[in-house]
mmCIF file of C-alpha atoms and ligand atoms in Angstrom:
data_model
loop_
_atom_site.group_PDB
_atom_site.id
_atom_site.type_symbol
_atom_site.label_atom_id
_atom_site.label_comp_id
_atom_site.label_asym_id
_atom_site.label_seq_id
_atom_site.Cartn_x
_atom_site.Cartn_y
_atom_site.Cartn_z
ATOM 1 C CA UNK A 1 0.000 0.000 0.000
ATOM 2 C CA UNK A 2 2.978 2.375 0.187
ATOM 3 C CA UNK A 3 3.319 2.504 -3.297
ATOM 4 C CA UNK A 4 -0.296 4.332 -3.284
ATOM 5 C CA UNK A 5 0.453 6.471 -0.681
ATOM 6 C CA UNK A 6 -2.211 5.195 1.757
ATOM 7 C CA UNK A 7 -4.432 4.687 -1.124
ATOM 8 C CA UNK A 8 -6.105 1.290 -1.765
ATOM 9 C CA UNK A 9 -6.534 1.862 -5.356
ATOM 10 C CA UNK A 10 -5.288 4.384 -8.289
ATOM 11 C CA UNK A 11 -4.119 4.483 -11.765
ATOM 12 C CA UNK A 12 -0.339 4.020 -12.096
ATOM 13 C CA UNK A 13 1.783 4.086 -14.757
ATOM 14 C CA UNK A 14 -0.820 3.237 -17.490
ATOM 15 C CA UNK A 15 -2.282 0.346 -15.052
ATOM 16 C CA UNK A 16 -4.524 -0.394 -12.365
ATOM 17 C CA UNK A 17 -2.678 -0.858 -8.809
ATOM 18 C CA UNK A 18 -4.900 -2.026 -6.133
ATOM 19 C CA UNK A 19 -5.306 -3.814 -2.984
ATOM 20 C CA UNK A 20 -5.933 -7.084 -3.152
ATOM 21 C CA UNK A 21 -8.792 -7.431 -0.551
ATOM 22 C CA UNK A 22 -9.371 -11.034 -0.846
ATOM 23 C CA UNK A 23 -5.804 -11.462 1.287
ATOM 24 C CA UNK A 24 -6.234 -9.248 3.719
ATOM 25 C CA UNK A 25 -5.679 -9.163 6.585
ATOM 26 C CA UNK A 26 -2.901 -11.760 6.524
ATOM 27 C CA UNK A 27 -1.557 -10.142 4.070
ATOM 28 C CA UNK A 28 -0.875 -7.058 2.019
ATOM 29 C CA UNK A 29 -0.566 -7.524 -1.672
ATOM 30 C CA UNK A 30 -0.928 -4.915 -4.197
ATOM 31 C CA UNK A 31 -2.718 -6.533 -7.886
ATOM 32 C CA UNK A 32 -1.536 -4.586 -10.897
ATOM 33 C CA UNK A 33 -4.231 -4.857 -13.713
ATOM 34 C CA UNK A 34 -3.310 -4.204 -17.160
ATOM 35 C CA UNK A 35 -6.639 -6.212 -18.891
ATOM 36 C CA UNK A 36 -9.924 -5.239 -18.438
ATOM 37 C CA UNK A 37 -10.955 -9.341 -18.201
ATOM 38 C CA UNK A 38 -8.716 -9.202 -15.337
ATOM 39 C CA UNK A 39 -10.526 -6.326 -13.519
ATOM 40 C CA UNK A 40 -14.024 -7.662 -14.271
ATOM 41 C CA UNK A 41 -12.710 -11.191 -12.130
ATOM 42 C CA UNK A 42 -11.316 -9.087 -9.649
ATOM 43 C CA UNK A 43 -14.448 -6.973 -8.892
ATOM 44 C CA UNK A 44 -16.401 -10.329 -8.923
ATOM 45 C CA UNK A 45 -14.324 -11.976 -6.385
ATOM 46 C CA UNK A 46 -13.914 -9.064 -4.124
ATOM 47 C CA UNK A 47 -10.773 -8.055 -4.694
ATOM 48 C CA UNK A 48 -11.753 -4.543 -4.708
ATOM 49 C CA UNK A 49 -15.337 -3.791 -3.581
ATOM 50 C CA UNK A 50 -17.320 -1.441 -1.893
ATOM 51 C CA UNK A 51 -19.161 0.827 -4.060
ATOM 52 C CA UNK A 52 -17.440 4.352 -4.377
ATOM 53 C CA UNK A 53 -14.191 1.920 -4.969
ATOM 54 C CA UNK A 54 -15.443 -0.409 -7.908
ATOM 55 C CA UNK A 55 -17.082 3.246 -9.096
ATOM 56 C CA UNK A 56 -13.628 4.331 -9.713
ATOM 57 C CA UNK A 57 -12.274 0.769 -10.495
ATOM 58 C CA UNK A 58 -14.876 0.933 -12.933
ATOM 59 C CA UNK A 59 -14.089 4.448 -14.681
ATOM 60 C CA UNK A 60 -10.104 2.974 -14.576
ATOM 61 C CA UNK A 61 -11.537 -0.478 -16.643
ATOM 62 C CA UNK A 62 -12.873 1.990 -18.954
ATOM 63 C CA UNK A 63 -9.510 3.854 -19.562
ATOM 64 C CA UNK A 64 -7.944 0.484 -19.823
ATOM 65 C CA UNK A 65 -10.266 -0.280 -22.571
ATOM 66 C CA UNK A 66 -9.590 2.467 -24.814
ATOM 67 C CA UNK A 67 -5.762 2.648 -24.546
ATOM 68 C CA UNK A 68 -5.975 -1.203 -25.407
ATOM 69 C CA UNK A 69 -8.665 -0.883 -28.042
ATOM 70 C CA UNK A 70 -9.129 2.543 -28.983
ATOM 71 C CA UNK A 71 -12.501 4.511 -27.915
ATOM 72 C CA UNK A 72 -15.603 3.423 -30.203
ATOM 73 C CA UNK A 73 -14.649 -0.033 -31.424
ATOM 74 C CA UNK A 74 -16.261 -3.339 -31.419
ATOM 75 C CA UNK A 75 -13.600 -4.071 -28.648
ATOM 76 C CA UNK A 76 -14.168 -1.106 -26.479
ATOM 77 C CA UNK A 77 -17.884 -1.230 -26.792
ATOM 78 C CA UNK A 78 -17.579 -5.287 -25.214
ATOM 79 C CA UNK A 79 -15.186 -4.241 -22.791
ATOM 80 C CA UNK A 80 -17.153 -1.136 -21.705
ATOM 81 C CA UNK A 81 -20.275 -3.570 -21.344
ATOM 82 C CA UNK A 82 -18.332 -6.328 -19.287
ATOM 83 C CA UNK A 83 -17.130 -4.225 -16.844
ATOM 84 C CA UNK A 84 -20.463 -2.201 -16.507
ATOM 85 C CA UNK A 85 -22.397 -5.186 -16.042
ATOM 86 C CA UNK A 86 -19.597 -7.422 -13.220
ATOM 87 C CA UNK A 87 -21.898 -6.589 -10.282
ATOM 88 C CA UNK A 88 -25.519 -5.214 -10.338
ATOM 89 C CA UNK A 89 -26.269 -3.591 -6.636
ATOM 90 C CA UNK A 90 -23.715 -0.848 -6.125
ATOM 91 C CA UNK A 91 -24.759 1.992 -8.927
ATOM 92 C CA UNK A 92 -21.728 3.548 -8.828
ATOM 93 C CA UNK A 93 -19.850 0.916 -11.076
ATOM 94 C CA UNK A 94 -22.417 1.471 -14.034
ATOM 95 C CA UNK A 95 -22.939 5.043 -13.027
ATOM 96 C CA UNK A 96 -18.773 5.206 -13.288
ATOM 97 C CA UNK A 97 -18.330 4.432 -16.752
ATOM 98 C CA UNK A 98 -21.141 5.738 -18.292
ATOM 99 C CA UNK A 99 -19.587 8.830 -16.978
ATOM 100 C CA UNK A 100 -16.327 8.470 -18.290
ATOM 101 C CA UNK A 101 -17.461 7.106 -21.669
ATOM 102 C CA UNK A 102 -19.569 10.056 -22.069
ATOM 103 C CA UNK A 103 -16.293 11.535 -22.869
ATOM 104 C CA UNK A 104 -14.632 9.034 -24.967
ATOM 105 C CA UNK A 105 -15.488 11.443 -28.295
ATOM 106 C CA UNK A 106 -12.519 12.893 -26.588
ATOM 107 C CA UNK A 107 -10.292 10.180 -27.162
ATOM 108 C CA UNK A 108 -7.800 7.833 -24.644
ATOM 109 C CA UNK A 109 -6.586 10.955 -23.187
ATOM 110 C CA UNK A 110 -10.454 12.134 -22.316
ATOM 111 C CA UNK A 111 -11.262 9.303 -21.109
ATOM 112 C CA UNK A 112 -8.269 8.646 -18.806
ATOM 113 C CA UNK A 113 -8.393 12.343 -17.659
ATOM 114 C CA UNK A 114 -12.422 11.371 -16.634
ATOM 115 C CA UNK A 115 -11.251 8.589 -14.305
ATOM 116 C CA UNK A 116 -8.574 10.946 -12.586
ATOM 117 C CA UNK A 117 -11.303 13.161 -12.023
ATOM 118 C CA UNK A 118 -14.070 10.148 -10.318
ATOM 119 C CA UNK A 119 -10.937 9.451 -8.057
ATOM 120 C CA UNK A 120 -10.700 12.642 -7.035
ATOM 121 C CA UNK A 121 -13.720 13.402 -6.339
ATOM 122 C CA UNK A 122 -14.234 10.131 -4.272
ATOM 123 C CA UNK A 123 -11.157 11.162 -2.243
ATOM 124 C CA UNK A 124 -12.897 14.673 -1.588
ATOM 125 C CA UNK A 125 -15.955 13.160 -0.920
ATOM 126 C CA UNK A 126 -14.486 11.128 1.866
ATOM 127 C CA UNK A 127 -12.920 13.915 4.074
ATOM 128 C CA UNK A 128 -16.529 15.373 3.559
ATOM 129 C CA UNK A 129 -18.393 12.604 4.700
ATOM 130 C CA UNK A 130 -16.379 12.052 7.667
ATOM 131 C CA UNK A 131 -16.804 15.837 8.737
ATOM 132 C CA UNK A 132 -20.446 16.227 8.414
ATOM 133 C CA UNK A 133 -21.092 12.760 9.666
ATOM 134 C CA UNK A 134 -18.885 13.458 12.944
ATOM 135 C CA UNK A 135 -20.698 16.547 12.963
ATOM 136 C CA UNK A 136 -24.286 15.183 13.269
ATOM 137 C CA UNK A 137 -22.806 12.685 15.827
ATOM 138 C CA UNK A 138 -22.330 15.460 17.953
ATOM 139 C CA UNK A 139 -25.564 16.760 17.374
ATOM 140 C CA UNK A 140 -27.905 14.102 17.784
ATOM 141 C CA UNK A 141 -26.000 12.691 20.960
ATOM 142 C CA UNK A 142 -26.497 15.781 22.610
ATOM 143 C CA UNK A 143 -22.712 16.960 22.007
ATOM 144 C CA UNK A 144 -21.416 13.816 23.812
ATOM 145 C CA UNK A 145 -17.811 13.636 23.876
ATOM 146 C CA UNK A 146 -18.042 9.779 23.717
ATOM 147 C CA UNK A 147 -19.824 8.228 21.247
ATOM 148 C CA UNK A 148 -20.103 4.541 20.480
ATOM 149 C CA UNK A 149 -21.010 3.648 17.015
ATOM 150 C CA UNK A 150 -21.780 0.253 16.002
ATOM 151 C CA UNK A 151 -20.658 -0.583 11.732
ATOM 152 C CA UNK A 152 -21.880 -3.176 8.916
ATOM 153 C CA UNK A 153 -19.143 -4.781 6.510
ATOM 154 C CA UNK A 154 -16.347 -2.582 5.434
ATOM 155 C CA UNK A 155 -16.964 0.983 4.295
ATOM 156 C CA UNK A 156 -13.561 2.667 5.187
ATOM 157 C CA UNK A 157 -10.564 3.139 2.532
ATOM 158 C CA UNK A 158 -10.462 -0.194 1.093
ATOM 159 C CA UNK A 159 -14.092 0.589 0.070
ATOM 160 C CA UNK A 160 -13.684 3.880 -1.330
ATOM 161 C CA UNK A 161 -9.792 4.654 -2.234
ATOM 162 C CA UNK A 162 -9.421 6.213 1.060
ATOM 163 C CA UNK A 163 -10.885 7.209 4.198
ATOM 164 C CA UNK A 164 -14.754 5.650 3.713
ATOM 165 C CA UNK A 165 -17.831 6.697 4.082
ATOM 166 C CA UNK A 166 -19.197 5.356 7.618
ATOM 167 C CA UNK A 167 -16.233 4.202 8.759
ATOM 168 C CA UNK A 168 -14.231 7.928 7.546
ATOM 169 C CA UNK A 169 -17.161 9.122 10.001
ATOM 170 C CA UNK A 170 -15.782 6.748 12.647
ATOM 171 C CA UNK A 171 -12.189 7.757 11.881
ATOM 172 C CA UNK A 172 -13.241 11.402 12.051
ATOM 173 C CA UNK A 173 -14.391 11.150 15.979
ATOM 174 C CA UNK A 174 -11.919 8.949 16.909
ATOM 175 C CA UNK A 175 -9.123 11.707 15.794
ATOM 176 C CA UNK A 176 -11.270 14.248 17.553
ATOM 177 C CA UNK A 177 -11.272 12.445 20.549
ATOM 178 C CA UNK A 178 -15.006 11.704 20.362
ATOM 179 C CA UNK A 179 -15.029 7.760 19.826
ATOM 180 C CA UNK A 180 -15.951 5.538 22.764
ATOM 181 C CA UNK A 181 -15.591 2.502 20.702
ATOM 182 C CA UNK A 182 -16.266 1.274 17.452
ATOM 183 C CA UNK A 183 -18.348 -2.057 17.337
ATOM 184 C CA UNK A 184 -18.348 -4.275 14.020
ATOM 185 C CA UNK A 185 -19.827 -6.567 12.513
ATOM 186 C CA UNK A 186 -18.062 -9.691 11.033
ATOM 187 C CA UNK A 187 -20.354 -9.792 8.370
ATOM 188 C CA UNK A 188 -21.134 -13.289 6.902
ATOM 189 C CA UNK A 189 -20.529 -14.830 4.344
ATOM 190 C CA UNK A 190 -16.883 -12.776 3.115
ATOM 191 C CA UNK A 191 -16.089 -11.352 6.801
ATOM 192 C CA UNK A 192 -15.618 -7.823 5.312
ATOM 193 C CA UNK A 193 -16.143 -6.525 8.903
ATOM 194 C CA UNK A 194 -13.167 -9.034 10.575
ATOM 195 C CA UNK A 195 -11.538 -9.259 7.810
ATOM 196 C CA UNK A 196 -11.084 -5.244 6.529
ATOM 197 C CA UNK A 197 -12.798 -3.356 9.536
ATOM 198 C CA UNK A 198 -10.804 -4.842 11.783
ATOM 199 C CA UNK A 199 -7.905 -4.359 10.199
ATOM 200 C CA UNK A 200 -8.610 -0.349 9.194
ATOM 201 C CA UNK A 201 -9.509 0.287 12.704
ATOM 202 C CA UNK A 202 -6.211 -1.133 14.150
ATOM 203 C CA UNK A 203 -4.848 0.681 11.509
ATOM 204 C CA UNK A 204 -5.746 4.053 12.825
ATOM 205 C CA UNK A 205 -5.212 2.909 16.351
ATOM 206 C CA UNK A 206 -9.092 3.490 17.208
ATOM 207 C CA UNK A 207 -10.974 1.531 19.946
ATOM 208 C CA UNK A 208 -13.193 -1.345 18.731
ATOM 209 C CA UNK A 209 -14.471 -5.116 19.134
ATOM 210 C CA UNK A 210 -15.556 -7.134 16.476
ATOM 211 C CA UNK A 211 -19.031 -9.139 17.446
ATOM 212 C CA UNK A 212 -20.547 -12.043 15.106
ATOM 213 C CA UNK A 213 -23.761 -10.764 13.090
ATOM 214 C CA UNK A 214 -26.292 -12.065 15.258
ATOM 215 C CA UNK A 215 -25.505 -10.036 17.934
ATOM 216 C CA UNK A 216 -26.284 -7.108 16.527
ATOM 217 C CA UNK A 217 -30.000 -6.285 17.435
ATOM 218 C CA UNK A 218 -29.268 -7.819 20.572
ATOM 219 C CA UNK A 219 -26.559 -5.383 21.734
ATOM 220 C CA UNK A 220 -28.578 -2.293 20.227
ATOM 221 C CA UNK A 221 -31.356 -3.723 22.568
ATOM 222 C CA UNK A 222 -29.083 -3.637 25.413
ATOM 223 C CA UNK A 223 -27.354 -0.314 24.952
ATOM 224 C CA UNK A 224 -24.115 -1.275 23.697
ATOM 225 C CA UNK A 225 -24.535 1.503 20.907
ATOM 226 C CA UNK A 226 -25.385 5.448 20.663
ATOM 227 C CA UNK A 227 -25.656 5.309 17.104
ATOM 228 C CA UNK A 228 -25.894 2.760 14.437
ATOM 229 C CA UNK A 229 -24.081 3.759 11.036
ATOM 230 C CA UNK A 230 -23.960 2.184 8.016
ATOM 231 C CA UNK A 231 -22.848 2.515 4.177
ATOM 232 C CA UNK A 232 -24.678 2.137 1.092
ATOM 233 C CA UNK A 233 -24.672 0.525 -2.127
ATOM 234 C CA UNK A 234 -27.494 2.326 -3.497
ATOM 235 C CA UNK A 235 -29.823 4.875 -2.636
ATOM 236 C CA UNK A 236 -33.290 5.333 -4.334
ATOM 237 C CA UNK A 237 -34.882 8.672 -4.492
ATOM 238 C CA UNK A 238 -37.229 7.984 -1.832
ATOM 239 C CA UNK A 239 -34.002 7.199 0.560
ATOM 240 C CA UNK A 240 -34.712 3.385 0.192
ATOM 241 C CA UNK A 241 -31.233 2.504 1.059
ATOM 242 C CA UNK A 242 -29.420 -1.220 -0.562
ATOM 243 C CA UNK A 243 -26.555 -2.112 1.739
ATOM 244 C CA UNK A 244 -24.727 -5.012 2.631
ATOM 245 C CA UNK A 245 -26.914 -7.989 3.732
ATOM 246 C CA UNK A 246 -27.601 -7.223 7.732
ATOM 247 C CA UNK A 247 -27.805 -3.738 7.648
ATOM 248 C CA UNK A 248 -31.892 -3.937 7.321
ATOM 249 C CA UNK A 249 -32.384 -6.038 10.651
ATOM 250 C CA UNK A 250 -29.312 -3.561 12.550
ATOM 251 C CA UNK A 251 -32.465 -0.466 11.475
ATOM 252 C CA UNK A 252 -35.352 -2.358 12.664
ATOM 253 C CA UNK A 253 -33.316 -2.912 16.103
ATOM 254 C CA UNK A 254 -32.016 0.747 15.941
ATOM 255 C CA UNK A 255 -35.791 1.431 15.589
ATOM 256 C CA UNK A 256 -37.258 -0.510 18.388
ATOM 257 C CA UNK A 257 -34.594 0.880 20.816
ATOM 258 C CA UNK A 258 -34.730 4.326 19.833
ATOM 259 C CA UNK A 259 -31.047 4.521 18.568
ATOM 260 C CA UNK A 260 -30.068 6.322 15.479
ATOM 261 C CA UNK A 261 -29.558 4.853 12.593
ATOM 262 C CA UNK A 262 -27.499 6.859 9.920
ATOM 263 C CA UNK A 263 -26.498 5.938 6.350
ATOM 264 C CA UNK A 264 -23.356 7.816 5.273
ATOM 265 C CA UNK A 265 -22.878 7.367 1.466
ATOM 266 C CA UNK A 266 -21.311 10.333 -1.575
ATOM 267 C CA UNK A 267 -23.893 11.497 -3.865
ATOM 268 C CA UNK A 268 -22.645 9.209 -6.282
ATOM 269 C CA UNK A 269 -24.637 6.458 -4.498
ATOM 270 C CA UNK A 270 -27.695 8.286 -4.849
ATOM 271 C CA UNK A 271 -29.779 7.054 -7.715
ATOM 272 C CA UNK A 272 -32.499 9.696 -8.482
ATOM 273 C CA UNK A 273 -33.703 7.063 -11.863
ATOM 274 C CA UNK A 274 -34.733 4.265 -8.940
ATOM 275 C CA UNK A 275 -37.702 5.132 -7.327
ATOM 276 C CA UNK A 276 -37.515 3.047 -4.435
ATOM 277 C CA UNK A 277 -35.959 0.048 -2.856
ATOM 278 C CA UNK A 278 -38.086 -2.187 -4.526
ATOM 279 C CA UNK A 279 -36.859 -1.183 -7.722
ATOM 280 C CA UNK A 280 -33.165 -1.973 -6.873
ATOM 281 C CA UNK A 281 -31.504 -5.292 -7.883
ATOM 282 C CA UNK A 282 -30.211 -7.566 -5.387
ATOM 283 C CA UNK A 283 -26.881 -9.165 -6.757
ATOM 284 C CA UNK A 284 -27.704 -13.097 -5.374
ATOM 285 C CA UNK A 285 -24.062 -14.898 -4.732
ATOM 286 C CA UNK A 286 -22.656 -18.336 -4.789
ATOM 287 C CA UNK A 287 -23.618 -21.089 -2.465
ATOM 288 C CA UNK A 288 -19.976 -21.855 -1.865
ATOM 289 C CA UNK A 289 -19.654 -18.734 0.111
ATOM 290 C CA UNK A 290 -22.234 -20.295 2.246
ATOM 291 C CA UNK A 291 -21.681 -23.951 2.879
ATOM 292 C CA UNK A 292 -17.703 -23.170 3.481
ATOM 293 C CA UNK A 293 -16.350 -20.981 5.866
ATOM 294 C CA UNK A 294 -12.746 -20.087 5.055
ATOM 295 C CA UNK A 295 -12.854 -22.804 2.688
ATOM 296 C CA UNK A 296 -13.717 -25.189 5.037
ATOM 297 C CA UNK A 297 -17.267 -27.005 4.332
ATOM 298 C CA UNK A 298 -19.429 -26.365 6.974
ATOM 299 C CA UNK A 299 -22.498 -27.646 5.385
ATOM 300 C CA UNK A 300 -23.398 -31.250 3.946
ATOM 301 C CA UNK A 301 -22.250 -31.739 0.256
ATOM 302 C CA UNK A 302 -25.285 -30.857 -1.848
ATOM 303 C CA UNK A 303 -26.916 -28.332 0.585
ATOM 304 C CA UNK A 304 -28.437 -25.843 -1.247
ATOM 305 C CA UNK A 305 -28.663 -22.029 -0.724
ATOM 306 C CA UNK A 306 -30.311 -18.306 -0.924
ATOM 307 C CA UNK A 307 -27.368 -16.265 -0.742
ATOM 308 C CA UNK A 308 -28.467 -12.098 -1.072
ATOM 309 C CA UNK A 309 -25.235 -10.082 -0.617
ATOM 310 C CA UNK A 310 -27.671 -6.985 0.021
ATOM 311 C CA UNK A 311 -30.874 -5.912 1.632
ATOM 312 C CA UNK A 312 -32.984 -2.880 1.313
ATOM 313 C CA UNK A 313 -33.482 0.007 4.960
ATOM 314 C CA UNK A 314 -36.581 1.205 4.321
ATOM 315 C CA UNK A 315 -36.239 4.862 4.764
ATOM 316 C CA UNK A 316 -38.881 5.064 7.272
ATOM 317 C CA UNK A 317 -36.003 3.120 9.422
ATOM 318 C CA UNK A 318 -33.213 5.974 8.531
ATOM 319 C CA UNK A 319 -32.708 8.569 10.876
ATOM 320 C CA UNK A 320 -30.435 10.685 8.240
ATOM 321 C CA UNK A 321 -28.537 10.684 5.178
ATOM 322 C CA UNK A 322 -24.817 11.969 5.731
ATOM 323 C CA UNK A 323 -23.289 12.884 1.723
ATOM 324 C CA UNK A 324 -20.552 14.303 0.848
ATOM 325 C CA UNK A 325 -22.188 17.818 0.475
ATOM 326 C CA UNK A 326 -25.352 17.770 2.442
ATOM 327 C CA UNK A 327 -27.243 15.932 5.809
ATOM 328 C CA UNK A 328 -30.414 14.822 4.527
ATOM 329 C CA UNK A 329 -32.686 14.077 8.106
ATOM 330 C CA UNK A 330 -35.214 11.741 6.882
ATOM 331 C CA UNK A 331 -36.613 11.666 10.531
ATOM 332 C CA UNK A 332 -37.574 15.704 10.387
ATOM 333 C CA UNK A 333 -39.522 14.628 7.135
ATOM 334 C CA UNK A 334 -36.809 15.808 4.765
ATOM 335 C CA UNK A 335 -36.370 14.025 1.218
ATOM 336 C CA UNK A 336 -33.559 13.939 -1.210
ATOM 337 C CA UNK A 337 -36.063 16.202 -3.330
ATOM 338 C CA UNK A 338 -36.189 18.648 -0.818
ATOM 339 C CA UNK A 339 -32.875 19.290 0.909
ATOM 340 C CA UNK A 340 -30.183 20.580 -1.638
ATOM 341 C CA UNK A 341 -26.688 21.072 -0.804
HETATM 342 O O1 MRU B 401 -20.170 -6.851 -1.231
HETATM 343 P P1 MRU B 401 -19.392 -5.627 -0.852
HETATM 344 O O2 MRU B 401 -18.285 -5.924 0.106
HETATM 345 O O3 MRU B 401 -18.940 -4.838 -2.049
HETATM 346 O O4 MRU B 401 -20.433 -4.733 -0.059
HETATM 347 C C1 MRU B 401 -20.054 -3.437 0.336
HETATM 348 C C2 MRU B 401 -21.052 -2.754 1.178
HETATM 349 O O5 MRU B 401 -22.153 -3.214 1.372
HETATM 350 C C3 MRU B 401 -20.669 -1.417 1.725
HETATM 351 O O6 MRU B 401 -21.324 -1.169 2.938
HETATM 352 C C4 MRU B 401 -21.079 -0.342 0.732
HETATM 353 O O7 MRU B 401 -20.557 -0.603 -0.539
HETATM 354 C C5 MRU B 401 -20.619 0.993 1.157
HETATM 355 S S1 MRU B 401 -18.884 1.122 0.974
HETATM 356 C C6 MRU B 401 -18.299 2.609 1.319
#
């Protein structure tokens, strides 16, 4: 990760350098992606997820494609499609390219110059999430100087290039000397939570434990949290929020205890042409990454399986909406429609 400066992903030296997430956290190793077939395998298997990071994976894959092909050929037009279409949930991938090939009249340079410009903009976006976000922590705890703030999956700088979205919120109390504790989820089936949460938070030195899935609504229940927050894959215009698979039951427990639940996500997870969560596609997963735990079986041979990797927060259930340029509070009847940043 040195080479990318605490990045987890950029463009280097006409290829794509990332972390490869699948290995962590026993160990670091960097990919270096120079064919657009071998980005679409690595966004399938989780090499680099998260949705603001395959967004920007995404608009790289498309400036791989037209240095390799040229913009506007049979060639480009397949790769362009493949990498568009590697997973369905997270709108930012096919939000992403059709960005950046909206430029591609412009040529390899245009198109490359595109990408650079969704990275930085995701690496903005994160410094501005974790401000505002730390900021309404203050506000809705009462201005508590100690705030414990229980997390879904992974949503910190493997997830978005750097910093995060909930987890740059987390990162922003604990360097203002505001966070209690973090608590995260393991989050079945890949462990993104023990496997990448874990390891961010040690990273930054912040206080946390790590609890199994299950015990989630349970803990809210019993006052283990001030405030519950959460990413987002996807965000219909009615605030219907997709998000990893978990995140619904953590708001109906947030709910019944009167904790807050918060989704901190950038704008470009905000999809304005969904109209609600009912719209949104749920990618479905393999049933190895059920029956096997670490590779190990843990199921009898043949068992079959129904294996969502997101759910849908109603947005009755969401307390706010923390972007990258505005605080949307759902709960004080606000809408996406009405609160402009
Ligand atoms: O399947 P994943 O690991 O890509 O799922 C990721 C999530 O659900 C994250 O919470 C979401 O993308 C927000 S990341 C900043």
């Amino acid at each position: 990760m040195s080479e990318l400066g605490g990045r987890t992903l950029d463009w280097v030296d006409g290829a794509i350098l990332m972390v490869d997430q699948t290995k962590l956290p026993t160990s670091v190793e960097m990919l270096r992606i120079t064919m657009v077939s071998d980005l679409v395998d690595a966004i399938r298997r989780l090499s680099v997820r998260g949705a603001p990071a395959i967004g920007v994976a995404g608009a790289f894959g498309v400036a791989l494609a037209a240095s390799t092909n040229g913009v506007g050929t049979p060639g480009f037009e397949a790769d362009v499609e493949s990498i568009r279409s590697a997973r369905p949930t997270a709108v930012n991938l096919a939000k992403m390219v059709d960005r950046v090939v909206s430029v591609s009249g412009g040529g390899p340079e245009a198109v490359l110059a595109e990408a650079m410009a969704v990275r930085n903009e995701e690496l903005a976006a994160s410094l501005h999430m974790g401000d505002r976000g730390a900021d309404l922590m203050a506000e809705i705890t009462g201005g508590s100087g100690s705030i414990r703030a229980l997390t879904i999956c992974n949503t910190g700088g493997l997830a978005s290039v750097e910093r995060g979205t909930a987890l740059a919120v987390i990162q922003t109390l604990h360097e203002r000397g505001c966070l209690e504790e973090a608590i995260a989820l393991e989050t079945r089936p890949l462990l993104q939570g023990a496997r990448l949460t874990a390891w961010e938070l040690q990273q930054m030195a912040a206080p946390f434990r790590l609890i199994v899935d299950s015990a989630g609504p349970h803990l809210i229940s019993r006052g283990f949290a001030d405030v519950v927050l959460a990413g987002a894959d996807r965000i219909a215009a009615n605030g219907d929020t997709a998000n990893k698979i978990g995140t619904f039951s953590l708001a109906l427990a947030a709910r019944h205890s009167g904790v807050p639940f918060v989704i901190v996500a950038p704008e470009s997870t905000i999809d304005m042409a969904t109209a609600c969560g009912g719209d949104i596609q749920i990618e479905n997963r393999g049933d190895d990454e059920v029956v096997c735990f670490g590779g190990v079986p843990v199921a009898p041979e043949g068992t079959r399986t129904i294996n969502p990797a997101f759910d849908v927060t109603p947005s009755d259930l969401i307390t706010a909406i923390v972007t990258d340029t505005r605080v949307v509070r759902l709960d004080q009847g606000e809408t996406l429609d009405t609160v402009r940043s």
